Amino acid sequence: MTTQLYIDGAFVAPKAGGSFPAVDPATEEVFDTVAAGTADDIDAAVRAARTAFDDGRWSGLSASARAGFLRKVAEGIRARLSDLAALETRDNGKPLPEAEWDIGDAADCFDYYADLAEARAAGPETTVDVGDERFDTRIWREPVGVVAAITPWNFPLLMGVWKVAPALAAGCTIVLKPSELCSLTCHELARIVDAAGLPAGVFNLVTGTGPEAGAPLTDHPLVDKIAFTGSVVTGRKVMQAASAGIRTVALELGGKSPFIVFADSDVDKAVEWILFGIFWNKGEVCSATSRVLVQRELYPRLLERLAEEAEKITIGPGDAEGVKLGPIVSCSQYDKVMGFLERARQSGARLVTGGGRPEGLDTGYYLTPTVYADVPLDAEIWREEIFGPVVCVNSFETEDEALRLANDSPYGLAGAVMSKDLDRCDRVAARLRAGIVWINCSQPTFTQAPWGGYKSSGIGRELGEAGFDNYLETKQVTRFDRDGEWGWYLPTGDQA
Ligand code: NAD
């Protein structure tokens, strides 16, 4: 069955009638067909969102009325948690328990922003002392308008929800364009939104490819804000498109995040967090701790334990019992990752374990958990985001050296540090040039806390209050409070 687009409160076929297959990466079989929207559909969706914003059918509601709708969406997601998780696993390949986390988080995200919208509306009005008592100055926050949201395939529903929930809570209307590699759970989100009864045009979904649907969305003159998550290469194009209309952008891009392990760490705890940091979600995680730096004294022992444990990881289809590593999302991504491994042979890096197809899994895009050590600092695998289950490990001697190596990257999304010395951890956290730092752990992500990167990893923050502010404009409203006290041109009061 082919999915449909959701525009102006109705499910419709794409105007050009195109579609593309949804492929199960565990079996390489086509299991569904996805509607391929193009520029005409984007235009219809943006116009619907524009009208819905401009006539106030959404922004004109009270925060608690909007929150009520968002809570219904949260309930709708929760009621379908198991089938949405199963669909995510089939479309993306991730282990089912991880898909269940994602879907649960998506529901919680709607609830969180419903609460925040109400709390903000109930809070006091912000006033500023401008140093001149004749003027009364207030700061109002208003929805930014029509949002274009473009998202990747690694957390297909959740990355969409990180934008949709705060944007709607803030009073914006939105057009969501998910990744063509995994569009199906976002299509289900449209059904849930529809069932929750949101006014037509407030939420719109156009599935399609980057060039055919994504690019026209970023170019559309009626869009006020572009919220993008994806690669640096596409992020650059999005920013260029936004510059034509001076539209604001929020960019959540790639990473090559370091994990610094000091010698006083418990080796098994370090191995556990390194494994989680790089192999959960198959390493297809923007914040994956893909560069590990281990203090010299612990380096040989840690590598030995890491290889032992990596080799024990159960690999297979995401819905099989006990699987911790599913297939890479698609044939093209598989080829991309294998290309990195091929070129790594010439780099001088030492392959410790992995790097090939697991035994007995001849179909599906599987790769064994891969560990490289002694990686030259100019090697492509050390510098570039691979976005797969591949980790590079190097050693260091001193805290300064660890920080120099960790910060020597164009990226700055996340970083992690492990040591029993918490003062040292804080010192390192302060000097890491990254938007997120984990101490004695890796990857925990909270709806309540800001998420985003330094340097080429992006602009702006999602989640938490910052994620809500992303969708607000700031307005200064200044009132002159004294009759007849200005008089620059016309004499007033006593001078008259
Ligand atoms: P991608 O850049 O290839 O695609 C992302 C989205 O952009 C897709 O929907 C795609 O269709 C669309 N797109 C492609 N070309 C476009 C164009 N010219 N104009 C507009 N849209 C276009 O990224 P991907 O492969 O889907 O996702 C992986 C990347 O996402 C990785 O680099 C990863 O680090 C990053 N990511 C970042 C975060 C974060 O929070 N920082 C989270 C998840 C993923």
Coordinates of C-alpha atoms and ligand atoms in Angstrom, one line a residue:
M1 CA 0.0 0.0 0.0
T2 CA 1.3 3.4 -0.9
T3 CA 1.4 6.0 1.9
Q4 CA -0.1 9.5 1.3
L5 CA 0.9 13.1 2.0
Y6 CA -1.0 15.0 4.7
I7 CA -1.8 18.5 3.6
D8 CA -4.3 21.0 5.0
G9 CA -6.0 18.3 7.2
A10 CA -6.4 15.7 4.4
F11 CA -4.5 12.7 3.2
V12 CA -3.7 13.2 -0.5
A13 CA -1.7 11.5 -3.2
P14 CA 1.3 13.4 -4.5
K15 CA 0.4 15.6 -7.5
A16 CA 3.0 14.0 -9.7
G17 CA 1.9 10.5 -8.6
G18 CA 5.4 9.3 -7.7
S19 CA 6.5 6.8 -5.0
F20 CA 9.6 5.0 -3.8
P21 CA 10.1 1.7 -1.9
A22 CA 10.5 1.2 1.8
V23 CA 13.2 -1.5 2.2
D24 CA 13.7 -3.7 5.3
P25 CA 17.4 -3.5 5.9
A26 CA 17.4 -6.9 7.7
T27 CA 16.1 -8.8 4.6
E28 CA 16.6 -6.3 1.7
E29 CA 13.0 -6.8 0.8
V30 CA 10.6 -4.0 -0.2
F31 CA 7.8 -4.0 2.3
D32 CA 5.9 -0.8 1.5
T33 CA 5.7 2.1 -0.9
V34 CA 6.1 5.7 0.1
A35 CA 4.5 8.7 -1.6
A36 CA 7.1 10.9 -3.3
G37 CA 6.1 14.5 -2.9
T38 CA 7.6 17.2 -5.2
A39 CA 7.7 21.0 -5.4
D40 CA 4.0 21.3 -6.1
D41 CA 3.0 19.3 -3.0
I42 CA 5.5 21.3 -1.0
D43 CA 3.9 24.5 -2.3
A44 CA 0.4 23.3 -1.3
A45 CA 1.7 22.3 2.2
V46 CA 3.5 25.5 2.8
R47 CA 0.5 27.6 1.7
A48 CA -1.8 25.6 4.0
A49 CA 0.6 26.1 6.9
R50 CA 0.8 29.8 6.0
T51 CA -2.9 30.3 6.0
A52 CA -3.3 28.3 9.2
F53 CA -0.7 30.5 10.9
D54 CA -1.9 33.9 9.5
D55 CA -5.6 33.4 10.4
G56 CA -4.7 32.6 14.0
R57 CA -6.6 29.3 14.1
W58 CA -3.6 27.8 16.1
S59 CA -1.5 30.7 17.4
G60 CA -4.7 32.4 18.5
L61 CA -5.7 29.5 20.8
S62 CA -4.7 29.7 24.4
A63 CA -1.6 27.8 25.4
S64 CA -3.7 25.4 27.4
A65 CA -5.9 24.7 24.4
R66 CA -2.8 24.0 22.3
A67 CA -1.4 21.9 25.1
G68 CA -4.6 19.8 25.2
F69 CA -4.1 18.9 21.5
L70 CA -0.4 18.0 22.1
R71 CA -1.4 15.7 25.0
K72 CA -3.8 14.0 22.7
V73 CA -1.0 13.4 20.3
A74 CA 1.2 12.0 23.1
E75 CA -1.6 9.7 24.1
G76 CA -2.1 8.6 20.5
I77 CA 1.6 7.7 20.2
R78 CA 1.6 5.9 23.5
A79 CA -1.5 3.9 22.6
R80 CA 0.4 2.6 19.5
L81 CA 3.8 2.2 21.1
S82 CA 4.3 -1.4 20.1
D83 CA 3.2 -1.2 16.5
L84 CA 5.1 2.1 15.9
A85 CA 8.3 0.5 17.5
A86 CA 7.9 -2.6 15.3
L87 CA 7.5 -0.3 12.2
E88 CA 10.5 1.7 13.1
T89 CA 12.6 -1.5 13.5
R90 CA 11.4 -2.8 10.2
D91 CA 12.1 0.5 8.4
N92 CA 15.4 1.4 10.1
G93 CA 16.8 -1.9 11.4
K94 CA 17.4 -0.8 15.0
P95 CA 16.9 -3.3 17.8
L96 CA 13.2 -3.3 18.9
P97 CA 13.9 -2.3 22.6
E98 CA 15.7 0.8 21.2
A99 CA 12.8 1.6 18.9
E100 CA 10.5 1.3 22.0
W101 CA 12.7 3.9 23.8
D102 CA 12.4 6.2 20.8
I103 CA 8.6 6.0 20.5
G104 CA 8.2 6.4 24.3
D105 CA 10.5 9.5 24.2
A106 CA 8.4 10.9 21.3
A107 CA 5.2 10.7 23.4
D108 CA 7.0 12.3 26.4
C109 CA 8.3 15.1 24.2
F110 CA 4.8 16.1 23.3
D111 CA 3.8 16.1 27.0
Y112 CA 6.9 18.1 28.0
Y113 CA 6.2 20.9 25.5
A114 CA 2.5 20.9 26.4
D115 CA 3.5 21.6 30.0
L116 CA 6.1 24.1 29.0
A117 CA 3.7 26.1 26.8
E118 CA 1.3 26.3 29.7
A119 CA 4.0 27.2 32.2
R120 CA 5.4 30.0 30.0
A121 CA 1.9 31.4 29.4
A122 CA 1.2 31.5 33.1
G123 CA 4.5 33.1 33.9
P124 CA 4.9 36.8 34.5
E125 CA 5.4 39.2 31.6
T126 CA 9.0 40.2 31.1
T127 CA 9.7 43.8 31.5
V128 CA 13.0 45.7 31.2
D129 CA 14.4 48.6 33.1
V130 CA 15.6 50.9 30.3
G131 CA 16.9 53.5 32.6
D132 CA 14.3 56.1 31.7
E133 CA 11.2 56.1 33.8
R134 CA 9.1 57.7 31.1
F135 CA 9.2 54.5 29.1
D136 CA 7.6 51.2 30.0
T137 CA 9.3 48.4 28.0
R138 CA 8.0 44.8 27.8
I139 CA 9.3 41.8 26.0
W140 CA 6.8 39.6 24.2
R141 CA 7.6 36.2 22.8
E142 CA 5.6 35.2 19.7
P143 CA 5.6 32.1 17.4
V144 CA 8.0 32.5 14.6
G145 CA 5.5 31.5 12.0
V146 CA 5.6 28.7 9.4
V147 CA 8.3 26.1 10.1
A148 CA 10.0 23.8 7.5
A149 CA 11.3 20.7 9.3
I150 CA 13.7 18.4 7.5
T151 CA 14.9 15.3 9.3
P152 CA 17.2 12.3 9.0
W153 CA 16.7 8.5 9.1
N154 CA 18.5 7.5 12.3
F155 CA 15.7 8.3 14.7
P156 CA 12.9 8.7 12.1
L157 CA 10.0 9.6 14.3
L158 CA 11.9 11.1 17.2
M159 CA 13.9 13.6 15.2
G160 CA 10.6 14.8 13.6
V161 CA 9.0 15.1 17.0
W162 CA 11.9 17.1 18.5
K163 CA 10.8 19.8 16.0
V164 CA 7.1 19.3 15.7
A165 CA 6.3 19.2 19.4
P166 CA 8.0 22.5 20.4
A167 CA 7.0 24.3 17.2
L168 CA 3.3 23.4 17.7
A169 CA 3.6 24.2 21.4
A170 CA 5.0 27.6 20.6
G171 CA 2.0 28.4 18.2
C172 CA 3.8 27.8 14.9
T173 CA 2.5 25.7 12.0
I174 CA 4.8 23.2 10.3
V175 CA 5.6 21.2 7.2
L176 CA 7.6 18.1 8.1
K177 CA 9.8 16.4 5.4
P178 CA 11.3 13.2 6.9
S179 CA 14.1 11.2 5.3
E180 CA 13.3 9.2 2.2
L181 CA 15.1 6.2 3.8
C182 CA 12.7 5.9 6.7
S183 CA 9.4 7.8 6.3
L184 CA 6.8 5.4 7.7
T185 CA 6.5 6.4 11.4
C186 CA 6.2 10.0 10.4
H187 CA 3.3 9.0 8.2
E188 CA 1.8 7.4 11.2
L189 CA 2.3 10.6 13.2
A190 CA 0.2 12.4 10.6
R191 CA -2.6 9.9 11.3
I192 CA -2.3 10.4 15.0
V193 CA -2.3 14.2 14.6
D194 CA -5.4 13.9 12.4
A195 CA -7.2 11.7 15.0
A196 CA -6.3 14.2 17.7
G197 CA -8.3 16.8 15.7
L198 CA -5.7 19.6 15.2
P199 CA -7.0 22.3 13.0
A200 CA -6.3 21.8 9.2
G201 CA -3.0 23.1 8.0
V202 CA -1.3 23.3 11.4
F203 CA 0.7 20.1 10.8
N204 CA 1.5 19.0 7.3
L205 CA 3.6 16.0 6.1
V206 CA 5.3 15.7 2.7
T207 CA 7.4 12.6 2.2
G208 CA 9.9 12.7 -0.6
T209 CA 13.6 12.9 -1.6
G210 CA 16.0 15.6 -0.6
P211 CA 16.3 17.2 -4.0
E212 CA 12.6 16.9 -5.0
A213 CA 10.9 17.8 -1.7
G214 CA 13.6 19.0 0.7
A215 CA 15.1 21.6 -1.5
P216 CA 11.8 23.2 -2.6
L217 CA 10.8 23.4 1.1
T218 CA 14.0 25.3 2.0
D219 CA 13.6 27.6 -1.0
H220 CA 9.9 28.4 -0.3
P221 CA 9.4 32.2 0.3
L222 CA 6.5 31.6 2.6
V223 CA 8.5 29.7 5.2
D224 CA 9.7 31.7 8.2
K225 CA 12.1 29.2 9.8
I226 CA 14.0 26.1 8.7
A227 CA 14.8 23.5 11.3
F228 CA 17.1 20.9 9.9
T229 CA 18.8 17.8 11.2
G230 CA 21.1 15.9 8.9
S231 CA 24.6 15.9 7.5
V232 CA 27.0 18.9 7.3
V233 CA 26.9 18.7 3.5
T234 CA 23.2 19.1 3.3
G235 CA 23.1 21.6 6.2
R236 CA 25.4 23.9 4.2
K237 CA 22.9 23.7 1.3
V238 CA 20.0 24.4 3.7
M239 CA 21.8 27.5 5.1
Q240 CA 22.5 28.8 1.6
A241 CA 18.8 28.4 0.6
A242 CA 17.8 30.2 3.8
S243 CA 20.1 33.1 3.0
A244 CA 18.1 34.0 -0.1
G245 CA 15.1 35.0 2.0
I246 CA 17.1 35.8 5.2
R247 CA 15.2 33.0 7.0
T248 CA 16.5 31.8 10.3
V249 CA 17.8 28.3 10.5
A250 CA 18.4 25.8 13.3
L251 CA 20.9 23.1 12.3
E252 CA 21.6 19.8 14.1
L253 CA 24.5 18.3 12.1
G254 CA 27.1 15.5 12.4
G255 CA 29.7 14.7 14.9
K256 CA 33.0 12.9 15.6
S257 CA 32.6 12.9 19.4
P258 CA 35.6 12.0 21.6
F259 CA 35.5 9.8 24.8
I260 CA 38.5 10.4 27.1
V261 CA 39.2 7.6 29.5
F262 CA 41.8 8.3 32.3
A263 CA 43.8 5.5 33.7
D264 CA 42.1 5.5 37.1
S265 CA 38.8 4.3 35.5
D266 CA 37.4 0.9 36.1
V267 CA 38.1 -0.9 32.8
D268 CA 34.8 -2.7 32.6
K269 CA 32.7 0.4 33.2
A270 CA 34.8 2.2 30.5
V271 CA 34.2 -0.7 28.1
E272 CA 30.4 -0.8 28.8
W273 CA 30.0 2.9 28.1
I274 CA 32.3 2.8 25.0
L275 CA 30.2 -0.1 23.6
F276 CA 27.0 1.8 24.3
G277 CA 28.5 5.1 23.0
I278 CA 29.3 3.6 19.6
F279 CA 27.2 0.5 19.0
W280 CA 23.7 1.5 20.2
N281 CA 21.5 2.4 17.3
K282 CA 24.2 0.7 15.2
G283 CA 26.5 3.6 15.6
E284 CA 24.0 5.7 13.5
V285 CA 24.0 8.4 16.1
C286 CA 25.1 12.0 15.6
S287 CA 26.6 12.1 19.1
A288 CA 28.2 8.6 18.9
T289 CA 31.5 8.6 20.8
S290 CA 33.4 7.4 17.8
R291 CA 36.9 8.6 18.9
V292 CA 38.1 7.0 22.1
L293 CA 41.2 8.4 23.8
V294 CA 42.7 6.1 26.5
Q295 CA 45.5 7.0 28.9
R296 CA 48.6 5.0 28.1
E297 CA 48.7 2.8 31.3
L298 CA 45.1 1.5 30.6
Y299 CA 45.4 1.4 26.8
P300 CA 46.4 -2.3 26.1
R301 CA 44.1 -3.7 28.7
L302 CA 41.1 -1.6 27.6
L303 CA 41.6 -2.6 24.0
E304 CA 41.8 -6.2 24.9
R305 CA 38.5 -6.1 26.9
L306 CA 36.8 -3.9 24.3
A307 CA 37.6 -6.4 21.5
E308 CA 36.4 -9.4 23.7
E309 CA 33.1 -7.7 24.5
A310 CA 32.5 -6.3 21.0
E311 CA 32.9 -9.8 19.6
K312 CA 30.2 -11.1 22.0
I313 CA 27.5 -8.6 20.7
T314 CA 24.5 -10.4 19.2
I315 CA 23.9 -9.2 15.7
G316 CA 20.7 -9.8 13.7
P317 CA 17.4 -8.5 12.7
G318 CA 16.2 -5.8 15.1
D319 CA 13.1 -7.7 16.0
A320 CA 15.0 -10.9 17.0
E321 CA 15.3 -11.7 20.7
G322 CA 18.5 -10.5 22.4
V323 CA 19.8 -8.6 19.3
K324 CA 22.0 -5.6 20.3
L325 CA 23.2 -4.7 16.8
G326 CA 20.9 -4.5 13.8
P327 CA 21.6 -4.0 10.1
I328 CA 22.9 -0.7 8.7
V329 CA 19.9 1.3 7.5
S330 CA 20.3 0.9 3.7
C331 CA 22.4 -0.4 0.9
S332 CA 23.8 3.0 0.1
Q333 CA 24.8 3.6 3.8
Y334 CA 26.3 0.1 3.9
D335 CA 28.4 0.9 0.9
K336 CA 29.4 4.2 2.4
V337 CA 30.6 2.6 5.6
M338 CA 32.4 -0.2 3.8
G339 CA 34.1 2.4 1.7
F340 CA 35.5 4.0 4.8
L341 CA 36.8 0.5 6.0
E342 CA 38.3 -0.2 2.6
R343 CA 40.2 3.1 2.6
A344 CA 41.2 2.6 6.2
R345 CA 43.4 -0.3 5.1
Q346 CA 45.8 2.1 3.5
S347 CA 45.8 4.5 6.5
G348 CA 48.1 2.5 8.8
A349 CA 45.3 2.1 11.4
R350 CA 45.3 -1.3 13.2
L351 CA 42.1 -3.3 12.8
V352 CA 41.5 -4.8 16.3
T353 CA 38.2 -6.6 15.5
G354 CA 35.3 -6.6 13.1
G355 CA 35.2 -4.9 9.7
G356 CA 33.3 -7.6 7.9
R357 CA 30.0 -9.4 7.4
P358 CA 28.9 -11.5 10.4
E359 CA 28.9 -15.3 9.8
G360 CA 25.5 -16.7 8.8
L361 CA 24.0 -13.3 7.9
D362 CA 24.4 -13.3 4.1
T363 CA 21.3 -11.1 3.4
G364 CA 20.8 -7.7 5.1
Y365 CA 23.2 -4.9 5.5
Y366 CA 25.2 -6.3 8.5
L367 CA 28.6 -5.3 9.7
T368 CA 30.4 -6.8 12.7
P369 CA 31.2 -4.3 15.5
T370 CA 34.5 -2.7 14.3
V371 CA 37.4 -1.4 16.5
Y372 CA 40.5 0.3 15.1
A373 CA 43.5 1.2 17.3
D374 CA 46.7 3.3 16.8
V375 CA 44.9 5.4 14.2
P376 CA 46.9 8.1 12.5
L377 CA 45.6 11.5 13.4
D378 CA 45.2 12.5 9.8
A379 CA 43.4 9.2 8.8
E380 CA 39.9 9.7 7.3
I381 CA 38.4 7.3 9.9
W382 CA 39.7 9.4 12.7
R383 CA 38.5 12.7 11.3
E384 CA 35.3 12.0 9.3
E385 CA 31.9 10.9 10.6
I386 CA 31.4 7.3 9.5
F387 CA 27.9 6.9 11.0
G388 CA 28.1 3.2 11.5
P389 CA 29.3 0.7 14.2
V390 CA 33.0 1.7 13.9
V391 CA 35.1 3.1 16.7
C392 CA 38.7 4.4 16.6
V393 CA 40.9 4.2 19.7
N394 CA 44.1 6.0 20.4
S395 CA 46.2 6.6 23.5
F396 CA 47.4 9.8 25.3
E397 CA 49.7 10.6 28.2
T398 CA 48.5 13.8 29.8
E399 CA 45.2 15.7 30.4
D400 CA 46.4 18.5 28.1
E401 CA 47.3 16.1 25.3
A402 CA 43.8 14.4 25.7
L403 CA 42.1 17.7 25.3
R404 CA 44.2 18.8 22.4
L405 CA 43.4 15.5 20.5
A406 CA 39.7 15.6 21.5
N407 CA 39.2 19.2 20.3
D408 CA 41.2 18.7 17.1
S409 CA 38.1 18.2 15.0
P410 CA 35.8 20.4 12.9
Y411 CA 32.9 18.9 14.8
G412 CA 31.8 19.8 18.4
L413 CA 28.5 18.0 19.1
A414 CA 29.3 15.9 22.2
G415 CA 32.2 14.6 24.3
A416 CA 32.6 12.2 27.2
V417 CA 35.2 11.9 30.0
M418 CA 35.7 9.1 32.5
S419 CA 37.8 9.3 35.7
K420 CA 37.3 8.7 39.4
D421 CA 38.6 12.2 39.9
L422 CA 35.5 14.3 39.5
D423 CA 37.4 17.6 39.7
R424 CA 39.4 16.5 36.7
C425 CA 36.2 15.5 34.9
D426 CA 34.8 19.0 35.4
R427 CA 38.1 20.6 34.3
V428 CA 38.0 18.5 31.1
A429 CA 34.2 19.2 30.6
A430 CA 35.0 22.9 30.8
R431 CA 37.7 22.7 28.1
L432 CA 35.9 20.4 25.7
R433 CA 34.6 22.4 22.7
A434 CA 31.3 20.6 22.5
G435 CA 27.6 21.3 23.1
I436 CA 27.1 18.2 25.3
V437 CA 29.5 16.6 27.7
W438 CA 29.0 13.3 29.5
I439 CA 30.9 12.5 32.7
N440 CA 31.4 8.8 33.5
C441 CA 28.8 7.8 30.9
S442 CA 27.9 8.4 27.3
Q443 CA 24.8 9.2 25.3
P444 CA 22.0 9.7 27.9
T445 CA 19.6 12.3 26.3
F446 CA 16.8 14.1 28.1
T447 CA 13.9 16.0 26.7
Q448 CA 14.4 18.6 29.4
A449 CA 18.0 19.4 28.6
P450 CA 19.4 21.4 25.6
W451 CA 20.8 19.4 22.7
G452 CA 23.1 20.7 19.9
G453 CA 26.6 21.3 18.8
Y454 CA 29.6 23.7 18.6
K455 CA 31.5 24.3 15.4
S456 CA 30.4 22.4 12.3
S457 CA 27.9 20.3 14.4
G458 CA 25.3 23.0 14.1
I459 CA 23.6 26.2 15.1
G460 CA 21.0 26.5 17.9
R461 CA 19.7 24.0 20.4
E462 CA 16.8 21.5 20.4
L463 CA 15.0 20.1 23.5
G464 CA 14.5 21.7 26.9
E465 CA 13.5 25.4 27.1
A466 CA 16.0 26.2 24.4
G467 CA 14.1 23.9 22.0
F468 CA 10.9 25.9 22.7
D469 CA 12.7 29.3 22.2
N470 CA 13.8 28.1 18.8
Y471 CA 10.3 28.6 17.6
L472 CA 9.7 32.0 19.2
E473 CA 10.4 35.5 17.9
T474 CA 11.2 38.3 20.4
K475 CA 9.2 41.5 20.3
Q476 CA 10.0 44.7 22.2
V477 CA 6.9 46.7 23.1
T478 CA 7.7 50.2 24.5
R479 CA 5.0 52.6 25.8
F480 CA 5.6 56.3 26.5
D481 CA 4.1 56.8 29.9
R482 CA 4.1 60.6 30.4
D483 CA 1.8 63.1 28.7
G484 CA 3.6 66.1 27.2
E485 CA 7.1 65.4 28.3
W486 CA 8.9 64.8 25.0
G487 CA 8.7 68.0 22.9
W488 CA 11.6 67.6 20.5
Y489 CA 9.7 69.3 17.7
L490 CA 6.5 70.6 19.2
P491 CA 6.8 72.6 22.4
T492 CA 4.9 70.9 25.2
G493 CA 3.7 71.8 28.8
D494 CA 5.3 74.9 30.2
Q495 CA 7.2 75.7 27.0
A496 CA 4.0 75.9 25.0
Ligands
NAD1 P1 21.2 14.0 5.0 O1 21.8 15.3 5.2 O2 21.6 13.1 3.9 O3 19.6 14.1 4.9 C1 18.8 14.7 5.9 C2 17.5 15.2 5.3 O4 17.8 16.2 4.4 C3 16.7 14.2 4.6 O5 15.4 14.3 4.9 C4 17.0 14.5 3.2 O6 16.0 14.0 2.3 C5 17.1 16.0 3.2 N1 17.8 16.6 2.1 C6 18.8 16.0 1.3 N2 19.2 17.0 0.4 C7 18.5 18.1 0.6 C8 18.5 19.4 0.0 N3 19.3 19.7 -1.0 N4 17.7 20.3 0.5 C9 16.9 20.0 1.6 N5 16.8 18.8 2.2 C10 17.6 17.9 1.7 O7 21.4 13.2 6.4 P2 21.0 11.7 6.8 O8 22.0 10.8 6.0 O9 19.6 11.5 6.6 O10 21.3 11.7 8.3 C11 22.5 11.5 8.9 C12 23.2 12.7 9.3 O11 22.3 13.4 10.3 C13 24.5 12.5 10.1 O12 25.5 13.4 9.7 C14 24.1 12.7 11.5 O13 25.2 13.1 12.4 C15 23.1 13.8 11.4 N6 22.2 13.8 12.6 C16 22.4 14.9 13.5 C17 21.6 14.9 14.7 C18 21.9 16.0 15.7 O14 21.0 16.1 16.6 N7 22.9 16.8 15.6 C19 20.7 13.9 14.9 C20 20.5 12.9 14.0 C21 21.3 12.9 12.8

